[in-house]
Amino acid sequence: MNIIIVKDYEEMSRKAAHLFVAQLLNKPNSVLGLATGSTPMGLYKELIRFYNEGMISFKSATAFNLDEYVGLEKEHPQSYWRFMQENFFTKVDLPVERQFIPSGVAEDITLESYNYDKKITSKGGIDLQVLGIGRNGHIGFNEPDLKFEARTHVVKLDEQTIEDNARFFKDISLVPTLAISMGVKTIMQSRSIILLASGKEKGEAIMKMLSGNITPELPASVLQLHPSVTAIIDLAAASMLDIAALEDLYQISMPS
Ligand code: F6R
């Protein structure tokens, strides 16, 4: 794993955008794995800026999102479909027919999950996947103690995840308790992964992800096994790391 420690959220977003730009310049028809939440918003802003400046185009690319709440219609203000429309898809030239987000209202969610993985495979697999991380170490909505072999599936959200995501809803009782999420296996099959973390509330999860055992108790720890992960972490999220000890295990760059 390559670890880039940066000053703040803005620098994290910029560096992540640079990796996406490089990916698209190398392979315009890349399959991109996208995330929602607060963490990647700056990345999307940067990518939209690069697109507006004519540096990159998404017209040949394909995108697969990590997850969606079960029970929320596409147009629901808090659906991840809506998040992606508002924050990214309507602002770049990525064709609508190549924007994929699992449906949280499919009649048969098990079939929807199975078909989602099949679709990813049929498009050649994910070239570059961006991930945020939950305070409990989740990636996608793979909460602690789920099997690493899981492909796209329905997950029961942790109390902590529901509490964290309540900030987007009028009331915590309105936060869905289930989601459909790419599984750890689906994520691990991506050719390259960028994990982003900003803020001191992510500090403990980042410390455990990098310094702890590889265990489903901390889903992001599985990334230690992936051959091509870049973790871009701001100083606040890196505040619990023992950099000197980690330098034996990882390539680490510090802010200039
Ligand atoms: C979102 C996702 C989640 C978030 C994580 C962090 O699609 O899969 O794993 O990345 O919950 O959320 P934020 O960025 O809001 O702190």
mmCIF file of C-alpha atoms and ligand atoms in Angstrom:
data_model
loop_
_atom_site.group_PDB
_atom_site.id
_atom_site.type_symbol
_atom_site.label_atom_id
_atom_site.label_comp_id
_atom_site.label_asym_id
_atom_site.label_seq_id
_atom_site.Cartn_x
_atom_site.Cartn_y
_atom_site.Cartn_z
ATOM 1 C CA MET A 1 0.000 0.000 0.000
ATOM 2 C CA ASN A 2 1.134 3.463 -0.864
ATOM 3 C CA ILE A 3 0.215 6.008 1.823
ATOM 4 C CA ILE A 4 0.078 9.701 1.033
ATOM 5 C CA ILE A 5 -0.426 11.924 4.041
ATOM 6 C CA VAL A 6 -1.682 15.358 3.076
ATOM 7 C CA LYS A 7 -2.350 18.593 4.904
ATOM 8 C CA ASP A 8 -6.120 18.753 4.650
ATOM 9 C CA TYR A 9 -9.330 17.801 2.863
ATOM 10 C CA GLU A 10 -8.607 20.045 -0.134
ATOM 11 C CA GLU A 11 -5.207 18.497 -0.756
ATOM 12 C CA MET A 12 -6.660 14.999 -0.323
ATOM 13 C CA SER A 13 -9.327 15.774 -2.927
ATOM 14 C CA ARG A 14 -6.813 17.280 -5.362
ATOM 15 C CA LYS A 15 -4.401 14.342 -5.120
ATOM 16 C CA ALA A 16 -7.243 11.853 -5.591
ATOM 17 C CA ALA A 17 -8.465 13.789 -8.631
ATOM 18 C CA HIS A 18 -4.967 13.644 -10.123
ATOM 19 C CA LEU A 19 -5.033 9.848 -9.908
ATOM 20 C CA PHE A 20 -8.409 9.775 -11.671
ATOM 21 C CA VAL A 21 -7.133 12.144 -14.358
ATOM 22 C CA ALA A 22 -4.089 9.936 -14.937
ATOM 23 C CA GLN A 23 -6.341 6.874 -15.115
ATOM 24 C CA LEU A 24 -8.601 8.474 -17.728
ATOM 25 C CA LEU A 25 -5.718 9.784 -19.797
ATOM 26 C CA ASN A 26 -4.153 6.316 -19.839
ATOM 27 C CA LYS A 27 -7.427 4.543 -20.499
ATOM 28 C CA PRO A 28 -10.323 6.760 -21.599
ATOM 29 C CA ASN A 29 -12.758 3.842 -21.446
ATOM 30 C CA SER A 30 -11.921 3.099 -17.818
ATOM 31 C CA VAL A 31 -14.449 1.486 -15.503
ATOM 32 C CA LEU A 32 -14.582 3.708 -12.429
ATOM 33 C CA GLY A 33 -15.858 2.651 -9.022
ATOM 34 C CA LEU A 34 -17.460 5.581 -7.213
ATOM 35 C CA ALA A 35 -18.517 6.355 -3.654
ATOM 36 C CA THR A 36 -20.917 8.753 -1.948
ATOM 37 C CA GLY A 37 -20.817 10.565 1.399
ATOM 38 C CA SER A 38 -18.898 13.644 2.518
ATOM 39 C CA THR A 39 -15.442 12.297 1.701
ATOM 40 C CA PRO A 40 -15.493 12.180 -2.135
ATOM 41 C CA MET A 41 -17.385 15.452 -2.663
ATOM 42 C CA GLY A 42 -14.164 17.442 -3.032
ATOM 43 C CA LEU A 43 -12.823 14.843 -5.455
ATOM 44 C CA TYR A 44 -15.933 15.224 -7.623
ATOM 45 C CA LYS A 45 -15.610 19.021 -7.540
ATOM 46 C CA GLU A 46 -11.998 18.744 -8.722
ATOM 47 C CA LEU A 47 -12.915 16.282 -11.477
ATOM 48 C CA ILE A 48 -15.713 18.570 -12.671
ATOM 49 C CA ARG A 49 -13.192 21.426 -12.777
ATOM 50 C CA PHE A 50 -10.716 19.349 -14.819
ATOM 51 C CA TYR A 51 -13.558 18.361 -17.130
ATOM 52 C CA ASN A 52 -14.674 21.995 -17.563
ATOM 53 C CA GLU A 53 -11.097 22.977 -18.334
ATOM 54 C CA GLY A 54 -11.055 20.373 -21.118
ATOM 55 C CA MET A 55 -8.364 18.221 -19.523
ATOM 56 C CA ILE A 56 -10.448 15.074 -19.275
ATOM 57 C CA SER A 57 -13.579 13.527 -20.665
ATOM 58 C CA PHE A 58 -15.752 10.784 -19.244
ATOM 59 C CA LYS A 59 -17.512 10.083 -22.542
ATOM 60 C CA SER A 60 -15.936 6.648 -22.952
ATOM 61 C CA ALA A 61 -15.916 5.760 -19.255
ATOM 62 C CA THR A 62 -18.286 3.595 -17.219
ATOM 63 C CA ALA A 63 -19.120 4.106 -13.540
ATOM 64 C CA PHE A 64 -20.336 1.740 -10.854
ATOM 65 C CA ASN A 65 -21.313 3.073 -7.455
ATOM 66 C CA LEU A 66 -20.595 1.131 -4.312
ATOM 67 C CA ASP A 67 -23.970 1.179 -2.673
ATOM 68 C CA GLU A 68 -27.529 2.392 -2.222
ATOM 69 C CA TYR A 69 -30.040 2.437 0.629
ATOM 70 C CA VAL A 70 -32.699 -0.264 0.463
ATOM 71 C CA GLY A 71 -36.168 1.256 0.254
ATOM 72 C CA LEU A 72 -35.253 4.676 -1.146
ATOM 73 C CA GLU A 73 -36.583 5.492 -4.602
ATOM 74 C CA LYS A 74 -34.073 7.048 -6.990
ATOM 75 C CA GLU A 75 -35.602 10.496 -6.605
ATOM 76 C CA HIS A 76 -35.579 10.437 -2.798
ATOM 77 C CA PRO A 77 -33.466 13.427 -1.634
ATOM 78 C CA GLN A 78 -31.114 11.139 0.308
ATOM 79 C CA SER A 79 -30.755 8.344 -2.243
ATOM 80 C CA TYR A 80 -27.248 7.767 -3.506
ATOM 81 C CA TRP A 81 -28.613 7.894 -7.051
ATOM 82 C CA ARG A 82 -29.718 11.465 -6.349
ATOM 83 C CA PHE A 83 -26.388 12.266 -4.650
ATOM 84 C CA MET A 84 -24.502 11.184 -7.764
ATOM 85 C CA GLN A 85 -26.800 13.157 -10.083
ATOM 86 C CA GLU A 86 -26.415 16.319 -8.041
ATOM 87 C CA ASN A 87 -22.728 16.084 -7.274
ATOM 88 C CA PHE A 88 -21.262 14.540 -10.388
ATOM 89 C CA PHE A 89 -23.168 12.841 -13.177
ATOM 90 C CA THR A 90 -25.136 15.836 -14.443
ATOM 91 C CA LYS A 91 -21.951 17.938 -14.508
ATOM 92 C CA VAL A 92 -19.739 15.749 -16.683
ATOM 93 C CA ASP A 93 -20.146 13.898 -19.991
ATOM 94 C CA LEU A 94 -20.382 10.368 -18.605
ATOM 95 C CA PRO A 95 -23.207 8.778 -20.641
ATOM 96 C CA VAL A 96 -26.352 8.017 -18.648
ATOM 97 C CA GLU A 97 -26.435 4.443 -19.940
ATOM 98 C CA ARG A 98 -23.037 3.821 -18.358
ATOM 99 C CA GLN A 99 -23.860 5.204 -14.893
ATOM 100 C CA PHE A 100 -24.604 2.222 -12.672
ATOM 101 C CA ILE A 101 -25.917 2.336 -9.109
ATOM 102 C CA PRO A 102 -27.548 -0.678 -7.479
ATOM 103 C CA SER A 103 -31.285 -0.257 -7.047
ATOM 104 C CA GLY A 104 -32.557 -0.109 -3.493
ATOM 105 C CA VAL A 105 -36.127 -0.698 -4.616
ATOM 106 C CA ALA A 106 -35.699 -3.702 -6.919
ATOM 107 C CA GLU A 107 -38.449 -6.251 -6.427
ATOM 108 C CA ASP A 108 -35.858 -8.987 -5.987
ATOM 109 C CA ILE A 109 -32.838 -7.448 -4.258
ATOM 110 C CA THR A 110 -30.911 -10.735 -4.289
ATOM 111 C CA LEU A 111 -31.269 -10.879 -8.054
ATOM 112 C CA GLU A 112 -30.370 -7.194 -8.318
ATOM 113 C CA SER A 113 -27.179 -7.902 -6.322
ATOM 114 C CA TYR A 114 -26.259 -10.871 -8.488
ATOM 115 C CA ASN A 115 -26.892 -8.911 -11.675
ATOM 116 C CA TYR A 116 -24.823 -5.969 -10.407
ATOM 117 C CA ASP A 117 -21.716 -8.128 -10.070
ATOM 118 C CA LYS A 118 -22.422 -9.715 -13.446
ATOM 119 C CA LYS A 119 -22.675 -6.267 -15.014
ATOM 120 C CA ILE A 120 -19.335 -5.212 -13.488
ATOM 121 C CA THR A 121 -17.725 -8.358 -14.879
ATOM 122 C CA SER A 122 -19.314 -7.854 -18.298
ATOM 123 C CA LYS A 123 -17.787 -4.357 -18.468
ATOM 124 C CA GLY A 124 -14.350 -5.802 -17.807
ATOM 125 C CA GLY A 125 -14.115 -5.196 -14.052
ATOM 126 C CA ILE A 126 -13.371 -1.999 -12.157
ATOM 127 C CA ASP A 127 -10.120 -0.252 -13.073
ATOM 128 C CA LEU A 128 -10.071 2.344 -10.307
ATOM 129 C CA GLN A 129 -12.266 2.279 -7.214
ATOM 130 C CA VAL A 130 -12.522 5.156 -4.759
ATOM 131 C CA LEU A 131 -13.456 4.353 -1.169
ATOM 132 C CA GLY A 132 -14.252 6.324 1.939
ATOM 133 C CA ILE A 133 -14.076 4.642 5.324
ATOM 134 C CA GLY A 134 -16.643 4.451 8.105
ATOM 135 C CA ARG A 135 -15.724 5.179 11.730
ATOM 136 C CA ASN A 136 -16.179 1.450 12.302
ATOM 137 C CA GLY A 137 -13.815 0.643 9.422
ATOM 138 C CA HIS A 138 -16.503 -0.205 6.874
ATOM 139 C CA ILE A 139 -15.817 0.076 3.159
ATOM 140 C CA GLY A 140 -18.836 0.388 0.933
ATOM 141 C CA PHE A 141 -21.483 -0.670 3.424
ATOM 142 C CA ASN A 142 -19.551 -3.768 4.430
ATOM 143 C CA GLU A 143 -20.008 -3.494 8.145
ATOM 144 C CA PRO A 144 -17.762 -5.305 10.657
ATOM 145 C CA ASP A 145 -17.911 -9.093 10.736
ATOM 146 C CA LEU A 146 -19.186 -9.646 7.203
ATOM 147 C CA LYS A 147 -17.405 -12.288 5.209
ATOM 148 C CA PHE A 148 -14.568 -11.134 2.954
ATOM 149 C CA GLU A 149 -15.955 -13.465 0.243
ATOM 150 C CA ALA A 150 -19.153 -11.412 -0.042
ATOM 151 C CA ARG A 151 -20.089 -10.077 -3.428
ATOM 152 C CA THR A 152 -22.786 -7.434 -3.891
ATOM 153 C CA HIS A 153 -25.400 -8.132 -1.236
ATOM 154 C CA VAL A 154 -27.898 -6.664 1.210
ATOM 155 C CA VAL A 155 -26.399 -5.496 4.481
ATOM 156 C CA LYS A 156 -27.889 -4.456 7.780
ATOM 157 C CA LEU A 157 -26.414 -1.099 8.723
ATOM 158 C CA ASP A 158 -24.591 -0.752 12.037
ATOM 159 C CA GLU A 159 -26.022 1.489 14.760
ATOM 160 C CA GLN A 160 -22.930 3.673 14.366
ATOM 161 C CA THR A 161 -23.399 4.010 10.598
ATOM 162 C CA ILE A 162 -27.060 4.930 11.104
ATOM 163 C CA GLU A 163 -26.040 7.546 13.678
ATOM 164 C CA ASP A 164 -23.315 8.933 11.394
ATOM 165 C CA ASN A 165 -25.605 9.146 8.383
ATOM 166 C CA ALA A 166 -28.499 10.657 10.354
ATOM 167 C CA ARG A 167 -26.932 14.056 9.615
ATOM 168 C CA PHE A 168 -28.305 13.811 6.075
ATOM 169 C CA PHE A 169 -31.874 13.006 7.188
ATOM 170 C CA LYS A 170 -34.503 15.050 9.058
ATOM 171 C CA ASP A 171 -34.644 12.452 11.810
ATOM 172 C CA ILE A 172 -32.576 9.386 12.702
ATOM 173 C CA SER A 173 -35.716 7.237 12.459
ATOM 174 C CA LEU A 174 -35.802 8.012 8.723
ATOM 175 C CA VAL A 175 -32.355 6.504 8.038
ATOM 176 C CA PRO A 176 -32.829 3.176 6.230
ATOM 177 C CA THR A 177 -31.550 0.191 8.173
ATOM 178 C CA LEU A 178 -30.610 -1.853 5.112
ATOM 179 C CA ALA A 179 -28.436 -1.151 2.086
ATOM 180 C CA ILE A 180 -27.313 -2.944 -1.040
ATOM 181 C CA SER A 181 -23.533 -2.802 -1.279
ATOM 182 C CA MET A 182 -20.710 -4.160 -3.379
ATOM 183 C CA GLY A 183 -19.132 -6.856 -1.229
ATOM 184 C CA VAL A 184 -15.543 -6.930 -0.047
ATOM 185 C CA LYS A 185 -14.741 -9.453 -2.758
ATOM 186 C CA THR A 186 -16.200 -7.213 -5.459
ATOM 187 C CA ILE A 187 -14.155 -4.290 -4.134
ATOM 188 C CA MET A 188 -10.979 -6.377 -3.870
ATOM 189 C CA GLN A 189 -11.317 -7.377 -7.520
ATOM 190 C CA SER A 190 -10.796 -3.752 -8.598
ATOM 191 C CA ARG A 191 -7.445 -3.308 -10.317
ATOM 192 C CA SER A 192 -6.555 -0.239 -8.264
ATOM 193 C CA ILE A 193 -8.099 1.348 -5.204
ATOM 194 C CA ILE A 194 -7.868 4.816 -3.689
ATOM 195 C CA LEU A 195 -8.956 5.067 -0.072
ATOM 196 C CA LEU A 196 -9.661 8.571 1.207
ATOM 197 C CA ALA A 197 -9.907 9.675 4.820
ATOM 198 C CA SER A 198 -10.253 13.122 6.306
ATOM 199 C CA GLY A 199 -10.911 14.310 9.835
ATOM 200 C CA LYS A 200 -9.942 13.104 13.273
ATOM 201 C CA GLU A 201 -13.109 11.038 13.687
ATOM 202 C CA LYS A 202 -11.601 8.657 11.107
ATOM 203 C CA GLY A 203 -8.301 8.447 13.020
ATOM 204 C CA GLU A 204 -9.000 5.240 14.912
ATOM 205 C CA ALA A 205 -10.323 3.363 11.860
ATOM 206 C CA ILE A 206 -7.265 4.430 9.847
ATOM 207 C CA MET A 207 -4.905 3.370 12.619
ATOM 208 C CA LYS A 208 -6.569 -0.059 12.835
ATOM 209 C CA MET A 209 -6.722 -0.419 9.051
ATOM 210 C CA LEU A 210 -2.965 0.056 8.739
ATOM 211 C CA SER A 211 -1.540 -1.238 12.008
ATOM 212 C CA GLY A 212 -3.956 -3.942 13.067
ATOM 213 C CA ASN A 213 -4.715 -7.498 12.061
ATOM 214 C CA ILE A 214 -6.427 -8.265 8.801
ATOM 215 C CA THR A 215 -9.858 -9.114 10.100
ATOM 216 C CA PRO A 216 -13.528 -8.793 9.120
ATOM 217 C CA GLU A 217 -13.934 -6.933 12.431
ATOM 218 C CA LEU A 218 -12.270 -4.001 10.635
ATOM 219 C CA PRO A 219 -13.341 -4.474 6.998
ATOM 220 C CA ALA A 220 -10.872 -1.915 5.569
ATOM 221 C CA SER A 221 -7.969 -3.978 6.949
ATOM 222 C CA VAL A 222 -8.463 -6.329 3.984
ATOM 223 C CA LEU A 223 -6.922 -3.595 1.824
ATOM 224 C CA GLN A 224 -3.529 -4.566 3.267
ATOM 225 C CA LEU A 225 -3.805 -7.577 0.947
ATOM 226 C CA HIS A 226 -4.580 -5.667 -2.242
ATOM 227 C CA PRO A 227 -1.630 -5.169 -4.604
ATOM 228 C CA SER A 228 -2.514 -1.626 -5.681
ATOM 229 C CA VAL A 229 -3.977 0.638 -3.004
ATOM 230 C CA THR A 230 -3.205 4.308 -2.500
ATOM 231 C CA ALA A 231 -4.478 5.675 0.798
ATOM 232 C CA ILE A 232 -4.705 9.468 0.829
ATOM 233 C CA ILE A 233 -5.133 10.570 4.420
ATOM 234 C CA ASP A 234 -5.164 14.058 5.861
ATOM 235 C CA LEU A 235 -3.172 14.981 8.940
ATOM 236 C CA ALA A 236 -6.221 14.826 11.213
ATOM 237 C CA ALA A 237 -7.147 11.306 10.060
ATOM 238 C CA ALA A 238 -3.481 10.276 10.369
ATOM 239 C CA SER A 239 -3.131 11.684 13.888
ATOM 240 C CA MET A 240 -3.136 8.269 15.602
ATOM 241 C CA LEU A 241 -0.534 6.704 13.284
ATOM 242 C CA ASP A 242 2.928 5.727 14.451
ATOM 243 C CA ILE A 243 4.605 6.774 11.207
ATOM 244 C CA ALA A 244 8.081 5.495 12.144
ATOM 245 C CA ALA A 245 6.714 1.996 12.814
ATOM 246 C CA LEU A 246 4.585 1.981 9.664
ATOM 247 C CA GLU A 247 7.496 2.980 7.441
ATOM 248 C CA ASP A 248 8.773 -0.611 7.624
ATOM 249 C CA LEU A 249 5.484 -1.843 6.172
ATOM 250 C CA TYR A 250 4.379 0.804 3.711
ATOM 251 C CA GLN A 251 5.677 3.465 1.400
ATOM 252 C CA ILE A 252 4.650 6.703 3.108
ATOM 253 C CA SER A 253 4.902 10.250 1.831
ATOM 254 C CA MET A 254 4.424 13.186 4.152
ATOM 255 C CA PRO A 255 3.084 16.677 3.348
ATOM 256 C CA SER A 256 5.743 19.023 1.989
HETATM 257 C C1 F6R B 1 -20.451 5.552 0.570
HETATM 258 C C2 F6R B 1 -19.795 4.454 1.258
HETATM 259 C C3 F6R B 1 -19.343 4.553 2.675
HETATM 260 C C4 F6R B 1 -18.693 5.894 3.012
HETATM 261 C C5 F6R B 1 -18.316 5.945 4.490
HETATM 262 C C6 F6R B 1 -17.735 7.291 4.880
HETATM 263 O O1 F6R B 1 -20.787 5.185 -0.755
HETATM 264 O O2 F6R B 1 -19.678 3.422 0.679
HETATM 265 O O3 F6R B 1 -18.414 3.525 2.938
HETATM 266 O O4 F6R B 1 -17.556 6.074 2.222
HETATM 267 O O5 F6R B 1 -19.447 5.699 5.271
HETATM 268 O O6 F6R B 1 -18.724 8.265 4.763
HETATM 269 P P1 F6R B 1 -18.362 9.818 4.797
HETATM 270 O O7 F6R B 1 -17.520 10.072 3.596
HETATM 271 O O8 F6R B 1 -19.679 10.528 4.710
HETATM 272 O O9 F6R B 1 -17.630 10.045 6.062
#
